[in-house]
Coordinates of C-alpha atoms in Angstrom, one line a residue:
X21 CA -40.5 -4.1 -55.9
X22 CA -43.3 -2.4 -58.1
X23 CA -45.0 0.3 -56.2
X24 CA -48.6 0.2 -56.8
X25 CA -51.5 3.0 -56.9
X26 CA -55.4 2.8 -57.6
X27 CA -55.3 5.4 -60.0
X28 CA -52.8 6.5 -63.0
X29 CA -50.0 8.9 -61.9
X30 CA -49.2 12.0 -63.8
X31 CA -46.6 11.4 -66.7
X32 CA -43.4 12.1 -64.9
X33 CA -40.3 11.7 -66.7
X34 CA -38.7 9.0 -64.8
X35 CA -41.4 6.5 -64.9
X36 CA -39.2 6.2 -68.5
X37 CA -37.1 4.5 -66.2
X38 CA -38.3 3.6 -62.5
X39 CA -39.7 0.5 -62.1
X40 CA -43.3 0.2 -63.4
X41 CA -46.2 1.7 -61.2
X42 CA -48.9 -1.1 -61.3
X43 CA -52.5 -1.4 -60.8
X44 CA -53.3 -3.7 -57.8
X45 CA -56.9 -4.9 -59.3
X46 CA -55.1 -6.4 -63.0
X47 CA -51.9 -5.9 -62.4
X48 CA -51.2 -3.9 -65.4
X49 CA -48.8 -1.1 -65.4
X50 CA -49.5 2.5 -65.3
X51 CA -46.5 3.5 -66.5
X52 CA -43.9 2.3 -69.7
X53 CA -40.3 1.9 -68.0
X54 CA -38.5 1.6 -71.2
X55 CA -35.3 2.0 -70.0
X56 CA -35.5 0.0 -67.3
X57 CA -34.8 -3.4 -68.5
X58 CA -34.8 -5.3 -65.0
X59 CA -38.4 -4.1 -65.0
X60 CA -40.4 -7.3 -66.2
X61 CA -42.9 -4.8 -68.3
X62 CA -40.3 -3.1 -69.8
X63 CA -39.0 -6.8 -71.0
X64 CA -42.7 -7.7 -72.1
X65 CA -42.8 -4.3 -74.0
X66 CA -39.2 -4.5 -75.6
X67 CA -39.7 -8.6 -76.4
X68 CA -43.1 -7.6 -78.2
X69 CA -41.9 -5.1 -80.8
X70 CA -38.7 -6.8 -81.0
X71 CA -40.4 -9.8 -82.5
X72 CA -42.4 -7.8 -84.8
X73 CA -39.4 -5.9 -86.1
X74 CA -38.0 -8.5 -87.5
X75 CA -40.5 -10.6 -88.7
X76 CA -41.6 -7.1 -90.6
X77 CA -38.5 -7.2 -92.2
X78 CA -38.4 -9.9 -93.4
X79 CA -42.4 -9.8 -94.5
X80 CA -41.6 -6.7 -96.2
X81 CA -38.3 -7.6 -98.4
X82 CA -39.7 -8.2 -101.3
X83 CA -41.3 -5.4 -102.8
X84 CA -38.7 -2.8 -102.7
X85 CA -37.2 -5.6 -105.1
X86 CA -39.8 -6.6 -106.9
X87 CA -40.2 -3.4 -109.6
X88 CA -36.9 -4.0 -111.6
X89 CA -34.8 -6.5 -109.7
X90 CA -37.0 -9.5 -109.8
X91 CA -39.1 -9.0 -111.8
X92 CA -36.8 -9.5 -114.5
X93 CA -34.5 -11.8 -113.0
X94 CA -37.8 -14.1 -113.4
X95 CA -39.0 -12.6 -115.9
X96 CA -42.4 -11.9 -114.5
X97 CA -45.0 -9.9 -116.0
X98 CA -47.1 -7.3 -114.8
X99 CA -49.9 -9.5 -113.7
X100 CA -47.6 -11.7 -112.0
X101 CA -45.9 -9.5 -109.8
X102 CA -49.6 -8.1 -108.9
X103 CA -50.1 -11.7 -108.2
X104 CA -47.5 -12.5 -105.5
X105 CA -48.6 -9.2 -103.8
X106 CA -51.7 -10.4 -103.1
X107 CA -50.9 -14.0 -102.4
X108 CA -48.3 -12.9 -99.9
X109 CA -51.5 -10.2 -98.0
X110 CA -53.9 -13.4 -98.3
X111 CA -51.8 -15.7 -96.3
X112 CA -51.5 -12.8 -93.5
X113 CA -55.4 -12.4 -93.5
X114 CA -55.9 -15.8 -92.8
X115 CA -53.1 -16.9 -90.4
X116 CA -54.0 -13.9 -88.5
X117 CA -57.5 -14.4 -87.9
X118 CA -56.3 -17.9 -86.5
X119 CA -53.8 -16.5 -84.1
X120 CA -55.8 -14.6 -82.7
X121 CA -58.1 -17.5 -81.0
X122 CA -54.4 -19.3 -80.3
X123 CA -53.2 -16.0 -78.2
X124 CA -56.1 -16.2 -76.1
X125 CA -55.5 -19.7 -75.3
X126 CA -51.7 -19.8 -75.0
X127 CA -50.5 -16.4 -74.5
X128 CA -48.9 -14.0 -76.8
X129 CA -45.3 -15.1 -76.1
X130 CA -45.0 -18.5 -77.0
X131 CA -47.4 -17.8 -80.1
X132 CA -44.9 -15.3 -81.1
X133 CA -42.3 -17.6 -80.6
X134 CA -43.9 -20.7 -82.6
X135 CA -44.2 -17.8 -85.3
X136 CA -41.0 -16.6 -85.8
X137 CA -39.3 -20.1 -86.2
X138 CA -42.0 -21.3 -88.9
X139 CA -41.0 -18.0 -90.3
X140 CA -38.0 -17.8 -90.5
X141 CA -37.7 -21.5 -92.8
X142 CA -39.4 -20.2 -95.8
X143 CA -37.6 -16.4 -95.4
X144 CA -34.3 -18.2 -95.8
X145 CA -35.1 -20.0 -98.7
X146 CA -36.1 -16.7 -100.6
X147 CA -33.4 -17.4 -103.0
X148 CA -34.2 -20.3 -104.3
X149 CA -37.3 -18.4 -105.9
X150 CA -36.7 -19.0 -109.8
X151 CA -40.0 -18.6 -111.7
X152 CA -43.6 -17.0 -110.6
X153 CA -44.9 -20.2 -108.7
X154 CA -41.8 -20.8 -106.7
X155 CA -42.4 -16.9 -105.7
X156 CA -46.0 -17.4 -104.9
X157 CA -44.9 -20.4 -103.0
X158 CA -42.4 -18.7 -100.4
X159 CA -44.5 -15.2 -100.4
X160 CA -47.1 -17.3 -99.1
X161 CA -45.1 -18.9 -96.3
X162 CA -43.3 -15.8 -95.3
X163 CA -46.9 -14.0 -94.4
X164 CA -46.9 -15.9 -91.9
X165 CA -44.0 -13.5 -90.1
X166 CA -46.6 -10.8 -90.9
X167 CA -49.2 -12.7 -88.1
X168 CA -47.1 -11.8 -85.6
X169 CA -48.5 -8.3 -84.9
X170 CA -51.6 -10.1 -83.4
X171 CA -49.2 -11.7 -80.4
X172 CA -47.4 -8.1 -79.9
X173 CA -50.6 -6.0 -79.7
X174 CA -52.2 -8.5 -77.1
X175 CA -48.8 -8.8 -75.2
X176 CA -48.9 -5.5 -74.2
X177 CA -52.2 -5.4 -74.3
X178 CA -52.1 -7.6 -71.0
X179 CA -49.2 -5.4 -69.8
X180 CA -50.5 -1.9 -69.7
X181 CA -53.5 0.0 -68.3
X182 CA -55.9 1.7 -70.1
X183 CA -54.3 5.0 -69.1
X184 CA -51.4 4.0 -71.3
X185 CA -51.9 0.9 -73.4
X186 CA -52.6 3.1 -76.5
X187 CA -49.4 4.7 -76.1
X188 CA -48.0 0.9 -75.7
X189 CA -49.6 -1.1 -78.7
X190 CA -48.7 1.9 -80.5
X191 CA -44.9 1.6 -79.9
X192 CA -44.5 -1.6 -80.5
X193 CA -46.5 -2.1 -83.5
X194 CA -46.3 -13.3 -71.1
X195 CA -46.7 -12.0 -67.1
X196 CA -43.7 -12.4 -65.2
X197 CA -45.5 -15.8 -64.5
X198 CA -47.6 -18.7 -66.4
X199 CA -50.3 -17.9 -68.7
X200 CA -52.7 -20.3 -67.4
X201 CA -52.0 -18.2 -64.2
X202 CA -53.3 -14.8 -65.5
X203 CA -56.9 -15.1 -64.0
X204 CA -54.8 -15.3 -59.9
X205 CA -55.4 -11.6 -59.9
X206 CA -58.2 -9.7 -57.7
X207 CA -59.3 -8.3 -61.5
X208 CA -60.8 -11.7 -61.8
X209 CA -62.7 -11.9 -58.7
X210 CA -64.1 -8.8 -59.5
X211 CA -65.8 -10.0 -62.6
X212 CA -66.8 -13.3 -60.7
X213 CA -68.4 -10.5 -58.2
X214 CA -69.9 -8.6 -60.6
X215 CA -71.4 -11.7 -62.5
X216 CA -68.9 -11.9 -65.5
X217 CA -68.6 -15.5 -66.6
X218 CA -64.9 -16.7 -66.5
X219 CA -63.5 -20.0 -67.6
X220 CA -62.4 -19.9 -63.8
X221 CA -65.7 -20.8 -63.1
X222 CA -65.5 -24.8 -63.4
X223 CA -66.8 -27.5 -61.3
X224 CA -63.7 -29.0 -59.2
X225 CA -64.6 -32.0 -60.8
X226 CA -63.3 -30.5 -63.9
X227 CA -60.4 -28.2 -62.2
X228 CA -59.1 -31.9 -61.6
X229 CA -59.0 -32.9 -65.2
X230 CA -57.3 -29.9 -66.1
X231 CA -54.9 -30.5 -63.1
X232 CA -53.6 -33.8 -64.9
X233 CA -53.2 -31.9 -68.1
X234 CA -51.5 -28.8 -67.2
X235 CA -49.5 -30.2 -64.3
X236 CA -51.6 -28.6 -61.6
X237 CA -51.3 -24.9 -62.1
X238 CA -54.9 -24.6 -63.4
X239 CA -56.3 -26.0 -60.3
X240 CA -54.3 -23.8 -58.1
X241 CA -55.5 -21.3 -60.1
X242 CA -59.2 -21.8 -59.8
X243 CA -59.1 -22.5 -55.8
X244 CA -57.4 -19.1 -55.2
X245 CA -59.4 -17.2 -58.0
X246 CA -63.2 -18.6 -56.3
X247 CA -61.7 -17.9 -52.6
X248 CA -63.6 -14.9 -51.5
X249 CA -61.1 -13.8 -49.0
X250 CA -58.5 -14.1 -52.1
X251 CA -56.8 -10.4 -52.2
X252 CA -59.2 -8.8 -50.8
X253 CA -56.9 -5.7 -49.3
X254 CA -56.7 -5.2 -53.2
X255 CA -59.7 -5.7 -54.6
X256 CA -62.4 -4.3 -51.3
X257 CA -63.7 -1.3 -52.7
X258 CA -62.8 -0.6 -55.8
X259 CA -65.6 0.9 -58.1
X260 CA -65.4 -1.1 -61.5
X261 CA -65.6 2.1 -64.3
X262 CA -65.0 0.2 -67.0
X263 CA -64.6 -3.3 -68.4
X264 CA -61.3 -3.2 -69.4
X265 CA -60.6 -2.9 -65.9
X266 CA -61.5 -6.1 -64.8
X267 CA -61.3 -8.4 -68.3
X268 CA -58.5 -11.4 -68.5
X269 CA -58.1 -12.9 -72.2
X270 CA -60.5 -16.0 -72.2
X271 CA -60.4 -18.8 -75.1
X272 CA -62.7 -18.2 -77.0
X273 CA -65.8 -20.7 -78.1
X274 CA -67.7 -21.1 -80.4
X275 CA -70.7 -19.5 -78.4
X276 CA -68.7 -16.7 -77.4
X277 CA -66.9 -16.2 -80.8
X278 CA -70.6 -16.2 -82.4
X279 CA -71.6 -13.6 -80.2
X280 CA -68.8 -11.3 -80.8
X281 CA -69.3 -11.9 -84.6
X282 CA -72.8 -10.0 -84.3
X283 CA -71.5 -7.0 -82.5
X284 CA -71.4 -4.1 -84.3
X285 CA -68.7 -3.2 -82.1
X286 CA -66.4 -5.9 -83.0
X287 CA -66.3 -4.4 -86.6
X288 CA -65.4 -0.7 -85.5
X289 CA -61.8 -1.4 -85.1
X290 CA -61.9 -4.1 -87.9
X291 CA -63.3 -1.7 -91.0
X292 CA -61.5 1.4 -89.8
X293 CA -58.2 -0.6 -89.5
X294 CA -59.2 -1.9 -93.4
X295 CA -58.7 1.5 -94.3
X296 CA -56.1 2.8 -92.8
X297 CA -53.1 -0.9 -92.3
X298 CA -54.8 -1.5 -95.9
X299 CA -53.7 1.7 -97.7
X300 CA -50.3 1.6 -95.3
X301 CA -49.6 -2.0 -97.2
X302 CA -50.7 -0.7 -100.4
X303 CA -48.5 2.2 -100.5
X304 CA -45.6 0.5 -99.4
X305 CA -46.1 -2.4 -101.5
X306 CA -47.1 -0.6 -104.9
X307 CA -45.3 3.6 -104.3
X308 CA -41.8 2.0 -105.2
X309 CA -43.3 0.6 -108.7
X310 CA -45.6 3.7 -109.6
X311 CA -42.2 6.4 -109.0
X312 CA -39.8 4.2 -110.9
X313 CA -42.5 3.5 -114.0
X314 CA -43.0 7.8 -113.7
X315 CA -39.8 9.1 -113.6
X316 CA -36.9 6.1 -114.3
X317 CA -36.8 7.7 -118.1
X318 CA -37.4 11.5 -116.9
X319 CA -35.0 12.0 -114.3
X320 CA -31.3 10.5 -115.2
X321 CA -30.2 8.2 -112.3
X322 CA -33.6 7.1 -111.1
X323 CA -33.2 3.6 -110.9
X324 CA -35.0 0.9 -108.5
X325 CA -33.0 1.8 -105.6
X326 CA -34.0 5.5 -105.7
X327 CA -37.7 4.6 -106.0
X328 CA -37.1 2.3 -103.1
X329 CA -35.4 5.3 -101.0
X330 CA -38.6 7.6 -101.7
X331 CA -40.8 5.2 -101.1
X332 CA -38.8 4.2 -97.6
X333 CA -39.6 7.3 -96.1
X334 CA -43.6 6.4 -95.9
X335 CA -42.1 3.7 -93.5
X336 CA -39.7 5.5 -91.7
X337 CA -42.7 7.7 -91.2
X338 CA -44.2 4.8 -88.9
X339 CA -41.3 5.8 -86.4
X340 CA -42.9 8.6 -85.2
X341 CA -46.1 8.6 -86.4
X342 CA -48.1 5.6 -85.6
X343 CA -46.8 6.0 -81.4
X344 CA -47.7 9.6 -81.7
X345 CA -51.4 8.2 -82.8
X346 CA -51.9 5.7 -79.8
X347 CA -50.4 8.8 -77.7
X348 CA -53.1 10.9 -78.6
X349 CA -55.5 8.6 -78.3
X350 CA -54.7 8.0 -74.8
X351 CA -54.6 11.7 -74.1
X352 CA -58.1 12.6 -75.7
X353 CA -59.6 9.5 -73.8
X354 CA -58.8 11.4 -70.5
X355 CA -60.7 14.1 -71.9
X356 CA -63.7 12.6 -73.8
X357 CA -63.7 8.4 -73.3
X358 CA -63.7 5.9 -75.5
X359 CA -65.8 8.0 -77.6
X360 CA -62.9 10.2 -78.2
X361 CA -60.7 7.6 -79.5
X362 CA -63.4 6.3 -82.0
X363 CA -63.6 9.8 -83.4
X364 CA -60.2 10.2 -83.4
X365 CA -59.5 6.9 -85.4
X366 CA -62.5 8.6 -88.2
X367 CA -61.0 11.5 -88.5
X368 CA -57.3 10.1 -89.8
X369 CA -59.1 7.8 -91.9
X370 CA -61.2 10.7 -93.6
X371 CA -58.0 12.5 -94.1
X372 CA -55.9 9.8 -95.6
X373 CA -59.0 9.4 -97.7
X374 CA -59.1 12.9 -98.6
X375 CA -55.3 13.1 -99.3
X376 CA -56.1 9.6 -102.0
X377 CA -58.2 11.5 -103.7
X378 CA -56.2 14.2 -104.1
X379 CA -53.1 12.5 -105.4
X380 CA -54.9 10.0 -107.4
X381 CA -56.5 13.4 -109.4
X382 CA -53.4 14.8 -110.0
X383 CA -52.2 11.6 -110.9
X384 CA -54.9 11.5 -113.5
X385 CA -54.8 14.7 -114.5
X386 CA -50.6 14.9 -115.4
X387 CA -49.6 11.1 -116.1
X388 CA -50.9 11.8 -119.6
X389 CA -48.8 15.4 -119.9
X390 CA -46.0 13.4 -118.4
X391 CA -45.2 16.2 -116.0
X392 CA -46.2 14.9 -112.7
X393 CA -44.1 16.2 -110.1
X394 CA -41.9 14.1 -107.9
X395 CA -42.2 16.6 -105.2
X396 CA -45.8 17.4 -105.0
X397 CA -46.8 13.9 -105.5
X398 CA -44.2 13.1 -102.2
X399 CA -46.0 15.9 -100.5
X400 CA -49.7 14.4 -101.3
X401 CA -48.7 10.9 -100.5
X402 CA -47.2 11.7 -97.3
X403 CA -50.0 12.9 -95.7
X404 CA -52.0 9.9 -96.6
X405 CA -49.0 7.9 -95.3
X406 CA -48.8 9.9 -92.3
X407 CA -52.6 10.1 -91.3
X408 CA -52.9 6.2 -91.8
X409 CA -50.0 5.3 -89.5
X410 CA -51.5 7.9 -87.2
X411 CA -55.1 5.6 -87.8
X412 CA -53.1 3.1 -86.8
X413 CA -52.1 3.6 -83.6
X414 CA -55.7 5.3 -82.9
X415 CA -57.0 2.3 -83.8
X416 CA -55.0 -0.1 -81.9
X417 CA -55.6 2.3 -78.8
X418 CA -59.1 1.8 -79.4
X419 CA -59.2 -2.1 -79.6
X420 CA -59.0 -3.1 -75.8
X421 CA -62.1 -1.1 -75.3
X422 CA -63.9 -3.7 -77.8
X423 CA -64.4 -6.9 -76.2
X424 CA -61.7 -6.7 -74.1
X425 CA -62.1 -10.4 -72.9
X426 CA -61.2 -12.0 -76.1
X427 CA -58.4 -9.2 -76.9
X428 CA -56.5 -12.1 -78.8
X429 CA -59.3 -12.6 -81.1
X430 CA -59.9 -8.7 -81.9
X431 CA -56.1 -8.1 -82.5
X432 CA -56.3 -11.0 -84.9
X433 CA -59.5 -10.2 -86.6
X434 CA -58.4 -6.3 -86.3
X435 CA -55.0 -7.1 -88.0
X436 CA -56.1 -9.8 -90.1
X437 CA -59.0 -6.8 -91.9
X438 CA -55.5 -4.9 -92.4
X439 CA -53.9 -7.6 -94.7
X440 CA -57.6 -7.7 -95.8
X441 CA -57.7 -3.8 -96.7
X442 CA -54.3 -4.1 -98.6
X443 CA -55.7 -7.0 -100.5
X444 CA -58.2 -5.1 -101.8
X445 CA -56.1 -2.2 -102.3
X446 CA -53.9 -4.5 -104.1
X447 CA -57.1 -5.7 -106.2
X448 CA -57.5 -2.2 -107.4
X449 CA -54.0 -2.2 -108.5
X450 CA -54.5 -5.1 -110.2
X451 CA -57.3 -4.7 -111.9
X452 CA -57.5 -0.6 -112.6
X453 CA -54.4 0.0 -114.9
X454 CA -54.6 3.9 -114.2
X455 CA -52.6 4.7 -111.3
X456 CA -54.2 8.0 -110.5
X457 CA -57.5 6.1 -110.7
X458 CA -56.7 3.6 -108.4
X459 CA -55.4 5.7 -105.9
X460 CA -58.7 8.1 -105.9
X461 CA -60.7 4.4 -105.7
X462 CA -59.1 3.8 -102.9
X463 CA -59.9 7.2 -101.2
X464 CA -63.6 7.4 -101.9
X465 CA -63.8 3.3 -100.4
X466 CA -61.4 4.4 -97.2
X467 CA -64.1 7.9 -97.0
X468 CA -67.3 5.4 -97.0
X469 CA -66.5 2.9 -94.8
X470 CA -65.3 5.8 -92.2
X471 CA -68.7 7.4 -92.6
X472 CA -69.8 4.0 -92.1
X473 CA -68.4 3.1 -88.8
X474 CA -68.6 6.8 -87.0
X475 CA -72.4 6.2 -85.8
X476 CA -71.4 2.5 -84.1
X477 CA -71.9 3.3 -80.5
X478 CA -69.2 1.9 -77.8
X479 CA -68.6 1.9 -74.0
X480 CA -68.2 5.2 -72.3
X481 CA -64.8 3.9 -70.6

């Protein structure tokens, strides 16, 4: 049995493992019981990054390869492997920004679901790749594994409170009960209350239709969600501070989606997350090539797989780093609001643009001496790594606050301006064939658009 409270607890640390303190209003958790796997939100919370784990790893097998491996097993050139980089980040961008809608309407579970099986086809027939096409052809496919981040962000999105869903996307990088169910919570009344429009709002005439379609939960549903009298003991007398408190994921129309489209605040998360998911994607994508090219003939013993160990650690980084930024983005919002976070999510993206421009300099300035260090340029490079995983989880901290009743279609457009950022990235790549010119590129584009976004206003909770 969940205990329930009306405000957050203070971190204890056996909420780790008690069963999940939840808010009576939404019926999101307070609290991340990760070791408590009877706990339905622990489940929710494990199933979520579970699912992105592997579909990440299986997204991201290629370009560890790619440098010596395959490239010359299909004897690809230069171009061509700068190619299937950004044909594999395109089909991300755009499957993403369709999930997105679909999570709304179905639920993150069985998206993630219908995800991972389409998948998983093309990712086992990787090996069948024998010239450039055939490559472009199954990179293409397998980005679809990398859309899967929009169902895990929204699934525990609709878990966890604001007092800890920062924390929560972060980590992980449906209800205990039916989808179509999720507006049978006093949150919902609440809106109705306080004049929100909800799909929940339909004519019985049309409850009925959608009683023949969906088997009759939807009607069930709407009569208990426009009962005034429904949980009432819950919902009497709670003072509404913010949206997030009250908003249930709604599919999105074409009204609605037009409206959100105009919003300034729609595009905070989605330019800052540009930068930093974009030069995340570009340095794990392009860091193994640039070490190998710089120091295979230097250093005796550098081959491919050492290039791919350095580069590895900018990953392994994510372990720590991008929870640590959703933690800290829940801890400043205590402090200083929504506000807070937005700042927060600027500053790592100034930083990691900051730390570009210094590498890509001294890139510039000793490729042509040949005496680039591997040392300082893994120092450099790891504090852009590290400060854009940290933007990360800022960011993703910060995304429920933006139009929290169409969560599904931020995380997509929010994750799908990632793959979108590492296109780009990938452009400059392409197209600027000095690496420590790209690299400073990159950082005076992730500086500007930072600048850009810090003036956008948002809600004060």
């Amino acid at each position: 049995m969940h205990a329930q409270s009306r405000e957050p607890p203070s971190f204890q640390w056996a909420h780790l493992w008690q069963p999940a303190i939840v808010n009576p209003v939404n019926l999101k958790s307070y609290t991340i019981p990760l070791f408590n796997l009877w706990d339905p939100y622990a489940r929710a919370f494990h199933l979520s990054w579970l699912g992105f784990f592997v579909a990440f790893l299986s997204w991201f097998a290629f370009p560890p390869l790619i440098p010596d491996a395959i490239k010359s097993d299909l004897h690809l050139s230069a171009a061509e492997v700068a190619n299937s980089n950004v044909i594999a980040l395109t089909s991300t961008f755009v499957i993403r920004v369709i999930v997105g809608p679909l999570v709304d309407r179905y639920g993150p579970r069985k998206v993630m679901a219908y995800l991972l099986i389409l998948g998983a086809i093309p990712s086992g027939l990787a090996g069948t790749a024998h010239d450039a096409g055939t490559l472009y052809i199954l990179r293409f496919f397998i980005g679809i594994l990398g859309a899967t981040f929009v169902p895990c962000q929204a699934w525990t999105s609709a878990f966890f409170d604001k007092n800890c869903v920062g924390t929560a996307n972060a980590l992980v990088g449906g209800w205990a009960g039916k989808w179509s169910e999720r507006h049978n919570t006093p949150a919902t009344q609440l809106a109705l209350r306080q004049g929100y429009q909800t799909q929940y709002t339909l004519h019985h005439d049309e409850s009925a239709t959608e009683k023949n379609i969906l088997g009759g939960d939807s009607e069930k549903a709407i009569v208990s969600i426009t009962d005034p009298a429904t949980d009432s003991d819950a919902s009497d007398g709670v003072v509404v501070q913010s949206t997030v408190d009250i908003a249930v994921n709604e599919t999105l129309t074409a009204a609605v989606a037009l409206k959100l489209l105009v919003s300034p605040l729609t595009w905070l998360p989605a330019l800052g997350y540009l930068t930093t998911f974009g030069i995340e994607l570009a340095i794990d994508s392009s860091m193994s090539g640039v070490l190998f090219t710089l120091f295979s003939k230097r250093r005796p013993g550098f081959t491919q797989t050492t290039a791919g160990y350095y580069t590895s650690i900018f990953g392994l980084l994510n372990i720590v780093t991008r929870p640590l930024g959703g933690y800290l983005g829940d801890v400043i919002y205590r402090y200083y609001g929504t506000r807070g976070k937005k700042v927060w999510t600027v500053i790592c993206g100034l930083i990691m643009g900051a730390s570009l421009l210094a590498g890509g300099f001294y890139l510039q300035n000793h490729r042509t001496a040949n005496d680039a260090q591997l040392s300082v340029l893994m120092g450099i490079f790891s504090v852009a790594a590290i400060f854009s995983e940290i933007g990360n989880g800022a960011n993703f901290s910060l995304v429920p606050h933006c139009n929290p009743f169409n969560n599904g279609f931020m995380s997509g457009l929010v994750g799908s301006f990632g793959n979108l950022g590492g296109i780009v990235f990938a452009l400059v790549f392409r197209f600027v064939p000095q690496v420590g010119k790209a690299f400073w590129i990159m950082g005076v584009l992730s500086i500007a658009i930072n600048v850009l976004i810090l003036p956008i206003p948002v809600p004060k909770l």
